[in-house]
Amino acid sequence: MAETPLADAIVLFGATGDLSRRMLLPSLYFLDADGLLPPGLKILATARAQMSREEFAKQAREVLDARAEEIDDGVWARFCGRLDYVACDATTTEGVATLAPALEGSQLPIFFLAISPSLYGRVCAALAASGLATGESRIVLEKPIGRDLESSREVNEAVGAAFTEDRIFRIDHYLGKETVQNLIALRFANTLFEPLWNNLTIDHVQITVAETEGVGERWPYYDEYGALRDMLQNHMLQLLCFVAMEPPADMDPRSVRNEKVKVLRSLRRFTRADAQNASVRGQYTKGVVGGKEAPGYEAERGQPSGTETFVALRVDIDNWRWAGVPFFLRTGKRLPERRTQVVVQFKPVPHSIFGDVANDDLVANRLVIDLQPDEDIELLLMNKAPGISRGGMRLQSLPLSLSLLRTYEGPRSRRRIAYERLLLDVIHGNSTLFVRRDEVEEAWRWVDGVADAWAEAGMAPKPYAAGSWGPAGAFALIERSERAWLD
C-alpha cells in the first residue's frame, strides 16, 4: 500500500475565533515543539478581520503565553515562521481567490473550517470555483453537521460536491482523547476483556457528559439545538459506538468506521411510549453551582423556552452481543461537577461463598473510563481485606488504575490537547478517528426519532435546579431497572 502523502499547508478559516484561539493554534504550536509538524508546513490563517501577518502573529503569541507556562523562543521562532494571515470573505469565490498567492507551491493543503456550519456549503463552493479544492486537498469540518437528517444531508451534499469522501475529515474532539484510544487497546489487545465484553457478563453501561457551565450568551445557537442535538447526537453516540462495536478486521479507517455504523443501525428506535418511559428532558432553573448563584436558562435567554438543557435516555442495542444490556446516557448543563465518564458495570458473581459479613462488602466489578476533567481508566476488583476477622472473611474493593498516560510521555507539565492527535492524523491522511458521512446520517436518523417521539408525547422539559443532577425523573429512569447512577 502506497504511503499517504503529508499535507504541506493548513488554512485556518475563522482564525480569530474562539476555537482557533483556544485549541487549534496551541495544538499546532505544541506539535511543532515536539517536532511532529512536517518541515516547511505553512499555517495560513484567514478571517474577515483586517490585520497584517505581524499583528496576527502577535495575537497568536498572546494566546500561547496564556496557554503555556513557558514558550520556547526557538520553537516560537520556527512556528512564527510558518504563520501567515490573509483577510478575506471565504463565502465568495473572489474572497477565497485572495488566498492563492499565500498557498503558491502548496500541493496538498488542509482547509480547516472553524466557522459556523451554516457557511460550510458556500465556502466549499468558493474553494471549488477558485481552483483551490484540488484533487489532493483535504477539508476538516467541525460539528454540528446539520440540525437533523435532512439538513445534514444538505451540508454533506454541498461539501461532497467539492471534496471526495476520503478527503473529508469530520472532527469530534472527544475521539482525540488518549483514554478513548486506550479503550480500543484495552478491548482488542487483551484476552482478559474481550471475551467478557457482552451480555453474559456486563449488566449495563452508563455514559455521562456533565457540565457545570450554563448556556449564557450561546443561547441563540443552543435554543435551536438543545442538549439532544448539541451533545448526544455526536459526542455521546461516538463514545457508545467505541464501547459497543464489534472487533474490526484491522485498524484501517474503513474497518473501524464500518463497525461503528453497525452499532448505530442496531439502536432501537424510540416510540411515543419510549419517550415517557425511557427518556427525560430537563431545563435548569436558578440554583447554586460551585458555591455561586446561577441564573436559570430562561433568565439567560430573556424569555420562556421549550429547549432542553438536560437529557437522560435508556438506549437498547438490538444485536446478539448487547441484547438485554441497557445503555444509560445523560448529559446536561449546570450540573454539580464537570465530568465525562463511561461506566461498564459487570454482573455480580452468581453465588457468594463468603458468608454474611463478606456479602455486605461484596461489590460487582466495574470499569470506569474518565475522559474529563482527568483522563484515567480504573478497574474495580474485590480482594480480601487485611487483618483477622472471626466473623468471616472481610472483602474490600481494590481500584486498579489502568492509565498509562504518563508512562510513555514521560514527565510533562501539561496534558495533550485532543486536537493535537486529530490535526496530526489529518496531516498524515489517517481518518480512523473521524466520522464518515453514513455515521453522521445514521446518528441523525436515530436522534430525529427521539425528537419525534418527544413531540408525539408532548414532552416538555422538566425543571431542575442549577447545581443538581437533573430532574427527579433521571433517577427514576435508571432506578426502574434496579440500578443507580455512579455519582
C-alpha positions as CSV (number, residue, x, y, z in Angstrom):
1,M,0.0,0.0,0.0
2,A,1.4,3.4,-1.0
3,E,2.1,5.8,1.8
4,T,-0.3,8.6,2.2
5,P,1.4,11.9,1.3
6,L,1.8,14.5,4.1
7,A,-0.1,17.8,3.9
8,D,2.1,20.8,3.3
9,A,-0.2,23.7,4.4
10,I,-3.1,24.3,6.8
11,V,-5.6,27.0,6.1
12,L,-7.5,28.0,9.3
13,F,-10.8,29.6,8.4
14,G,-12.2,31.6,11.3
15,A,-8.7,32.0,12.6
16,T,-9.6,34.9,15.0
17,G,-12.5,32.9,16.5
18,D,-12.7,31.0,19.8
19,L,-11.9,27.5,18.6
20,S,-8.8,28.6,16.8
21,R,-7.5,30.6,19.7
22,R,-8.3,28.1,22.4
23,M,-7.5,24.9,20.6
24,L,-6.1,25.0,17.1
25,L,-3.2,27.4,17.4
26,P,-2.0,26.0,20.7
27,S,-2.3,22.4,19.3
28,L,-0.2,23.3,16.3
29,Y,2.4,25.1,18.4
30,F,2.8,22.1,20.7
31,L,3.1,19.7,17.7
32,D,5.8,21.9,16.4
33,A,7.5,22.0,19.8
34,D,7.6,18.1,19.7
35,G,9.0,18.0,16.2
36,L,5.8,16.5,14.8
37,L,4.9,19.1,12.1
38,P,6.4,18.4,8.7
39,P,9.3,20.7,7.7
40,G,8.0,23.6,5.6
41,L,4.4,23.2,6.6
42,K,2.6,26.5,6.2
43,I,-0.1,27.8,8.5
44,L,-2.3,30.3,6.7
45,A,-4.8,32.0,9.0
46,T,-7.8,33.8,7.5
47,A,-10.8,35.7,8.8
48,R,-12.7,38.8,7.9
49,A,-10.8,41.0,10.3
50,Q,-8.3,43.2,8.6
51,M,-4.8,42.8,10.0
52,S,-1.2,42.2,9.0
53,R,0.7,39.0,9.3
54,E,2.7,40.6,12.1
55,E,-0.4,41.6,14.0
56,F,-1.9,38.1,13.8
57,A,1.5,36.6,14.9
58,K,1.4,39.0,17.9
59,Q,-2.1,37.8,18.8
60,A,-1.0,34.1,18.4
61,R,1.9,34.7,20.8
62,E,-0.5,36.2,23.4
63,V,-2.8,33.2,23.1
64,L,0.2,30.8,23.6
65,D,1.5,32.9,26.5
66,A,-1.8,32.5,28.2
67,R,-2.0,28.7,27.5
68,A,1.5,27.5,28.3
69,E,3.7,28.1,31.3
70,E,6.7,28.9,29.2
71,I,7.2,29.4,25.5
72,D,10.5,28.3,24.0
73,D,11.9,31.2,21.9
74,G,13.5,28.8,19.4
75,V,10.3,26.9,18.9
76,W,8.3,30.1,18.7
77,A,10.7,31.5,16.0
78,R,10.1,28.3,13.9
79,F,6.4,28.4,14.5
80,C,6.1,32.1,13.8
81,G,7.9,31.5,10.5
82,R,5.1,29.1,9.4
83,L,2.4,31.7,10.1
84,D,0.7,33.9,7.5
85,Y,-2.5,35.9,7.5
86,V,-4.9,36.9,4.7
87,A,-8.2,38.7,5.4
88,C,-11.0,37.5,3.1
89,D,-14.7,36.8,2.8
90,A,-14.4,33.0,2.4
91,T,-18.0,32.7,1.3
92,T,-17.2,34.2,-2.1
93,T,-15.0,33.0,-5.0
94,E,-13.3,36.4,-5.2
95,G,-12.5,36.3,-1.4
96,V,-11.1,32.8,-1.5
97,A,-9.1,33.6,-4.5
98,T,-7.0,36.1,-2.5
99,L,-5.6,33.1,-0.6
100,A,-4.0,31.6,-3.7
101,P,-0.7,33.7,-3.6
102,A,0.0,32.7,0.0
103,L,-0.5,29.0,-1.0
104,E,1.7,29.1,-4.0
105,G,3.8,26.0,-4.2
106,S,1.5,24.0,-1.9
107,Q,0.4,20.7,-3.4
108,L,-1.7,19.3,-0.5
109,P,-3.4,21.9,1.6
110,I,-5.8,21.2,4.5
111,F,-8.8,23.5,4.9
112,F,-10.0,23.7,8.5
113,L,-13.4,25.3,8.7
114,A,-13.5,26.7,12.3
115,I,-16.6,28.7,11.3
116,S,-20.4,28.4,11.5
117,P,-21.6,25.1,9.9
118,S,-24.2,27.2,8.1
119,L,-21.3,28.5,5.9
120,Y,-19.8,25.2,5.0
121,G,-21.6,24.8,1.7
122,R,-20.8,28.3,0.5
123,V,-17.1,28.1,1.5
124,C,-16.7,24.7,-0.2
125,A,-18.3,26.1,-3.4
126,A,-15.9,29.0,-3.3
127,L,-12.9,26.7,-2.8
128,A,-14.0,24.7,-5.8
129,A,-14.7,27.7,-8.1
130,S,-11.4,29.3,-7.2
131,G,-9.5,26.1,-8.0
132,L,-8.1,25.6,-4.5
133,A,-10.1,22.5,-3.9
134,T,-7.6,20.3,-5.8
135,G,-7.7,16.5,-6.1
136,E,-5.3,16.2,-3.1
137,S,-6.6,18.8,-0.7
138,R,-8.3,17.8,2.5
139,I,-11.1,19.6,4.5
140,V,-11.9,19.4,8.2
141,L,-15.4,20.1,9.4
142,E,-16.4,20.9,13.0
143,K,-19.7,19.7,14.4
144,P,-22.6,20.0,14.2
145,I,-23.1,18.7,10.6
146,G,-26.7,19.9,10.2
147,R,-29.5,20.1,12.8
148,D,-31.3,16.9,11.6
149,L,-31.1,14.3,9.0
150,E,-32.4,16.5,6.2
151,S,-30.1,19.4,6.9
152,S,-27.2,17.1,7.5
153,R,-27.7,15.6,4.0
154,E,-27.8,19.1,2.5
155,V,-24.5,20.1,4.2
156,N,-22.8,16.8,3.2
157,E,-24.0,17.2,-0.4
158,A,-22.6,20.7,-0.6
159,V,-19.2,19.6,0.8
160,G,-19.2,16.4,-1.3
161,A,-19.6,18.5,-4.4
162,A,-16.1,19.9,-3.9
163,F,-14.3,17.1,-2.0
164,T,-14.5,13.4,-2.3
165,E,-15.4,11.4,0.9
166,D,-11.9,10.2,1.5
167,R,-10.7,13.8,1.8
168,I,-13.4,15.0,4.2
169,F,-12.5,14.8,7.9
170,R,-15.5,15.4,10.2
171,I,-14.0,16.0,13.6
172,D,-15.2,15.1,17.1
173,H,-12.5,16.2,19.5
174,Y,-13.6,13.6,22.1
175,L,-12.1,10.9,19.8
176,G,-8.7,12.6,20.1
177,K,-8.5,11.9,23.8
178,E,-6.0,9.3,24.9
179,T,-8.5,7.5,27.0
180,V,-10.8,6.8,24.1
181,Q,-8.0,5.4,22.1
182,N,-6.8,3.4,25.1
183,L,-10.3,1.9,25.3
184,I,-9.7,0.4,21.8
185,A,-6.4,-1.1,23.0
186,L,-8.0,-2.3,26.3
187,R,-10.7,-4.2,24.4
188,F,-8.9,-5.6,21.4
189,A,-5.4,-6.2,22.7
190,N,-6.3,-8.2,25.8
191,T,-7.9,-11.6,26.2
192,L,-8.9,-10.5,29.7
193,F,-11.6,-8.2,28.5
194,E,-12.9,-9.0,25.0
195,P,-14.4,-12.5,25.9
196,L,-16.3,-10.8,28.8
197,W,-17.5,-7.8,26.7
198,N,-21.1,-9.0,26.1
199,N,-24.5,-9.5,27.7
200,L,-23.3,-12.6,29.5
201,T,-21.1,-10.7,32.0
202,I,-22.0,-7.0,31.6
203,D,-25.0,-5.7,33.5
204,H,-25.3,-2.2,32.0
205,V,-23.3,0.7,30.7
206,Q,-23.5,4.4,31.8
207,I,-22.3,7.3,29.7
208,T,-22.3,10.8,31.4
209,V,-21.3,14.1,30.0
210,A,-21.9,16.7,32.7
211,E,-21.0,20.4,32.5
212,T,-21.1,23.0,35.3
213,E,-21.4,25.9,32.9
214,G,-24.6,27.3,31.7
215,V,-25.5,28.3,28.1
216,G,-25.0,32.1,28.7
217,E,-24.5,34.1,25.6
218,R,-24.6,31.0,23.4
219,W,-28.3,30.7,23.8
220,P,-29.2,31.7,20.1
221,Y,-27.3,28.5,19.0
222,Y,-28.3,26.4,21.9
223,D,-32.0,27.3,21.6
224,E,-32.0,25.8,18.1
225,Y,-30.2,22.6,19.0
226,G,-30.7,21.8,22.7
227,A,-28.8,19.1,24.6
228,L,-30.1,16.3,22.4
229,R,-28.6,17.7,19.2
230,D,-25.7,19.5,20.7
231,M,-24.1,16.7,22.8
232,L,-25.9,13.4,22.4
233,Q,-26.0,13.2,18.6
234,N,-22.2,13.4,18.3
235,H,-20.0,13.0,21.4
236,M,-22.2,10.6,23.3
237,L,-23.1,8.4,20.4
238,Q,-19.5,8.2,19.3
239,L,-18.5,7.0,22.8
240,L,-21.3,4.5,22.7
241,C,-20.0,3.2,19.4
242,F,-16.5,2.6,20.7
243,V,-17.8,0.8,23.7
244,A,-20.3,-1.4,21.8
245,M,-18.7,-2.0,18.4
246,E,-17.6,-5.5,17.2
247,P,-13.9,-6.1,16.7
248,P,-12.9,-4.6,13.4
249,A,-10.9,-6.7,10.9
250,D,-7.9,-4.3,11.4
251,M,-7.2,-0.7,12.3
252,D,-7.9,0.5,8.7
253,P,-10.2,3.5,8.9
254,R,-12.9,1.7,6.8
255,S,-12.8,-1.3,9.1
256,V,-13.2,0.7,12.3
257,R,-15.9,3.0,10.9
258,N,-17.9,0.1,9.3
259,E,-18.3,-1.4,12.8
260,K,-19.4,1.9,14.3
261,V,-22.1,2.3,11.6
262,K,-23.4,-1.2,12.5
263,V,-23.9,-0.1,16.1
264,L,-25.8,3.0,15.1
265,R,-28.0,0.8,12.8
266,S,-28.7,-1.5,15.7
267,L,-30.0,1.2,18.1
268,R,-33.6,0.5,18.9
269,R,-35.8,3.3,17.5
270,F,-37.8,5.4,20.0
271,T,-41.6,5.3,20.1
272,R,-44.1,7.6,21.8
273,A,-44.2,5.1,24.7
274,D,-40.4,5.1,25.0
275,A,-40.4,8.9,25.3
276,Q,-42.4,8.6,28.5
277,N,-40.6,5.5,30.0
278,A,-37.1,5.7,28.6
279,S,-36.2,9.4,28.4
280,V,-36.1,12.5,30.5
281,R,-35.9,16.1,29.3
282,G,-34.9,18.9,31.6
283,Q,-34.1,22.6,31.8
284,Y,-32.2,24.3,34.5
285,T,-33.7,26.9,36.7
286,K,-31.8,29.2,39.1
287,G,-29.7,27.5,41.7
288,V,-26.2,27.2,43.1
289,V,-23.2,25.8,41.2
290,G,-19.7,25.8,42.8
291,G,-20.9,27.9,45.7
292,K,-22.2,30.7,43.4
293,E,-25.7,31.6,42.4
294,A,-26.5,30.7,38.9
295,P,-29.5,32.0,36.8
296,G,-31.9,29.8,35.0
297,Y,-31.8,29.2,31.3
298,E,-34.9,31.3,30.6
299,A,-33.4,34.2,32.5
300,E,-30.2,33.9,30.4
301,R,-32.3,33.8,27.2
302,G,-34.7,36.6,28.4
303,Q,-37.9,34.8,27.6
304,P,-39.6,31.4,28.0
305,S,-38.1,28.5,26.0
306,G,-39.0,24.8,25.4
307,T,-35.4,23.8,24.8
308,E,-33.9,21.1,26.9
309,T,-30.6,21.6,28.7
310,F,-30.6,18.1,30.1
311,V,-31.3,14.7,28.5
312,A,-31.2,11.2,30.0
313,L,-32.0,8.1,27.9
314,R,-32.2,4.4,28.2
315,V,-30.8,3.1,24.9
316,D,-31.0,-0.5,23.8
317,I,-28.8,-2.1,21.1
318,D,-30.6,-4.9,19.3
319,N,-27.9,-7.3,18.3
320,W,-26.5,-10.6,19.7
321,R,-23.7,-9.1,21.8
322,W,-25.8,-6.5,23.6
323,A,-29.4,-7.9,23.7
324,G,-30.8,-7.1,27.2
325,V,-28.0,-4.8,28.3
326,P,-29.3,-1.2,28.8
327,F,-27.1,1.8,28.0
328,F,-28.0,4.8,30.2
329,L,-26.9,8.1,28.7
330,R,-27.2,11.5,30.4
331,T,-25.9,15.0,29.6
332,G,-26.7,18.4,30.9
333,K,-25.7,22.0,31.7
334,R,-25.4,23.4,35.2
335,L,-24.8,20.1,36.9
336,P,-22.8,19.7,40.1
337,E,-19.5,18.8,38.5
338,R,-17.7,18.7,35.2
339,R,-17.4,15.1,34.2
340,T,-17.2,12.9,31.1
341,Q,-17.3,9.3,32.1
342,V,-18.1,5.8,30.7
343,V,-19.0,3.2,33.3
344,V,-19.1,-0.5,32.3
345,Q,-20.9,-2.3,35.2
346,F,-20.3,-6.1,35.3
347,K,-22.8,-8.5,36.7
348,P,-22.3,-9.7,40.3
349,V,-20.9,-13.2,41.0
350,P,-23.8,-15.7,40.6
351,H,-23.3,-17.0,44.2
352,S,-21.3,-15.8,47.1
353,I,-19.4,-18.3,49.3
354,F,-18.1,-15.7,51.8
355,G,-20.9,-15.5,54.3
356,D,-23.0,-12.6,55.6
357,V,-20.1,-10.5,56.8
358,A,-18.3,-10.5,53.4
359,N,-21.5,-10.3,51.5
360,D,-22.1,-6.8,52.9
361,D,-18.8,-5.7,51.3
362,L,-19.2,-7.6,48.0
363,V,-19.4,-5.2,45.0
364,A,-19.6,-6.2,41.4
365,N,-16.6,-5.5,39.2
366,R,-16.8,-2.1,37.4
367,L,-14.7,-0.5,34.7
368,V,-14.7,3.3,34.9
369,I,-13.3,5.3,31.9
370,D,-12.8,9.0,32.8
371,L,-12.3,11.5,29.9
372,Q,-12.5,14.8,31.8
373,P,-11.6,16.6,33.9
374,D,-8.9,13.9,34.3
375,E,-8.2,11.0,31.9
376,D,-8.0,7.6,33.5
377,I,-9.2,4.0,33.3
378,E,-10.0,2.3,36.6
379,L,-11.0,-1.3,37.2
380,L,-12.7,-2.1,40.5
381,L,-11.8,-5.6,41.8
382,M,-12.5,-7.4,45.0
383,N,-9.8,-8.8,47.4
384,K,-9.5,-9.8,51.0
385,A,-9.2,-7.0,53.5
386,P,-6.0,-7.3,55.5
387,G,-6.4,-8.5,59.1
388,I,-8.1,-11.2,61.2
389,S,-11.9,-11.4,61.4
390,R,-13.6,-14.1,63.5
391,G,-16.9,-13.4,61.8
392,G,-15.7,-14.5,58.4
393,M,-13.5,-13.2,55.6
394,R,-13.8,-9.4,55.0
395,L,-13.6,-8.2,51.5
396,Q,-12.6,-4.8,50.1
397,S,-12.8,-3.1,46.7
398,L,-9.5,-2.5,45.0
399,P,-9.4,0.3,42.4
400,L,-6.7,-0.5,39.8
401,S,-5.7,2.4,37.6
402,L,-5.0,1.2,34.0
403,S,-4.0,4.6,32.7
404,L,-0.5,4.7,31.2
405,L,-0.7,8.3,30.0
406,R,2.4,9.3,31.8
407,T,4.4,6.1,31.3
408,Y,5.2,6.8,27.7
409,E,5.0,10.5,27.6
410,G,7.4,11.0,30.5
411,P,7.0,13.9,32.9
412,R,5.0,16.6,31.3
413,S,3.8,19.9,32.6
414,R,0.6,19.6,30.6
415,R,-1.9,17.2,29.2
416,R,-2.1,17.0,25.4
417,I,-5.0,18.8,23.7
418,A,-7.2,16.3,21.9
419,Y,-6.9,18.4,18.8
420,E,-3.1,17.6,18.6
421,R,-3.8,14.0,17.8
422,L,-6.6,14.8,15.3
423,L,-4.6,17.5,13.5
424,L,-1.7,15.2,13.2
425,D,-3.9,12.5,11.8
426,V,-5.3,14.9,9.1
427,I,-1.8,15.9,8.2
428,H,-0.9,12.2,7.7
429,G,-4.3,11.4,6.0
430,N,-5.4,9.0,8.7
431,S,-9.2,9.1,9.0
432,T,-9.7,6.4,11.6
433,L,-10.8,8.8,14.4
434,F,-13.0,10.9,12.1
435,V,-16.7,10.5,11.3
436,R,-17.8,9.2,8.0
437,R,-20.9,10.6,6.2
438,D,-23.1,7.5,6.8
439,E,-22.1,7.6,10.5
440,V,-23.4,11.2,10.8
441,E,-26.6,10.4,8.9
442,E,-27.4,7.2,10.9
443,A,-26.8,9.1,14.2
444,W,-29.2,11.9,13.0
445,R,-31.8,9.3,11.9
446,W,-31.9,7.9,15.4
447,V,-31.8,11.2,17.2
448,D,-34.6,12.5,14.9
449,G,-36.6,9.6,16.1
450,V,-36.1,10.6,19.7
451,A,-37.2,14.2,19.0
452,D,-40.2,13.0,17.0
453,A,-41.2,10.7,19.9
454,W,-41.0,13.7,22.3
455,A,-43.2,15.7,20.0
456,E,-45.8,13.0,19.7
457,A,-45.9,12.5,23.5
458,G,-46.0,16.3,24.1
459,M,-43.0,16.1,26.4
460,A,-41.8,19.5,27.7
461,P,-38.6,19.8,29.7
462,K,-38.9,19.3,33.4
463,P,-37.3,22.0,35.6
464,Y,-34.2,21.2,37.7
465,A,-32.2,23.5,40.0
466,A,-28.8,24.5,38.7
467,G,-26.3,22.5,40.7
468,S,-28.4,19.4,40.9
469,W,-28.1,16.2,38.8
470,G,-31.2,17.0,36.7
471,P,-34.9,16.3,37.1
472,A,-36.0,13.6,39.5
473,G,-37.1,11.6,36.5
474,A,-33.5,11.0,35.6
475,F,-33.1,8.9,38.8
476,A,-36.4,7.1,38.3
477,L,-35.3,6.3,34.7
478,I,-32.4,4.1,35.9
479,E,-33.9,3.0,39.3
480,R,-36.9,1.4,37.5
481,S,-34.4,-1.3,36.4
482,E,-33.0,-1.5,40.0
483,R,-29.8,0.2,39.1
484,A,-28.3,3.6,40.0
485,W,-26.1,6.3,38.5
486,L,-22.5,6.3,39.6
487,D,-22.2,9.7,41.4
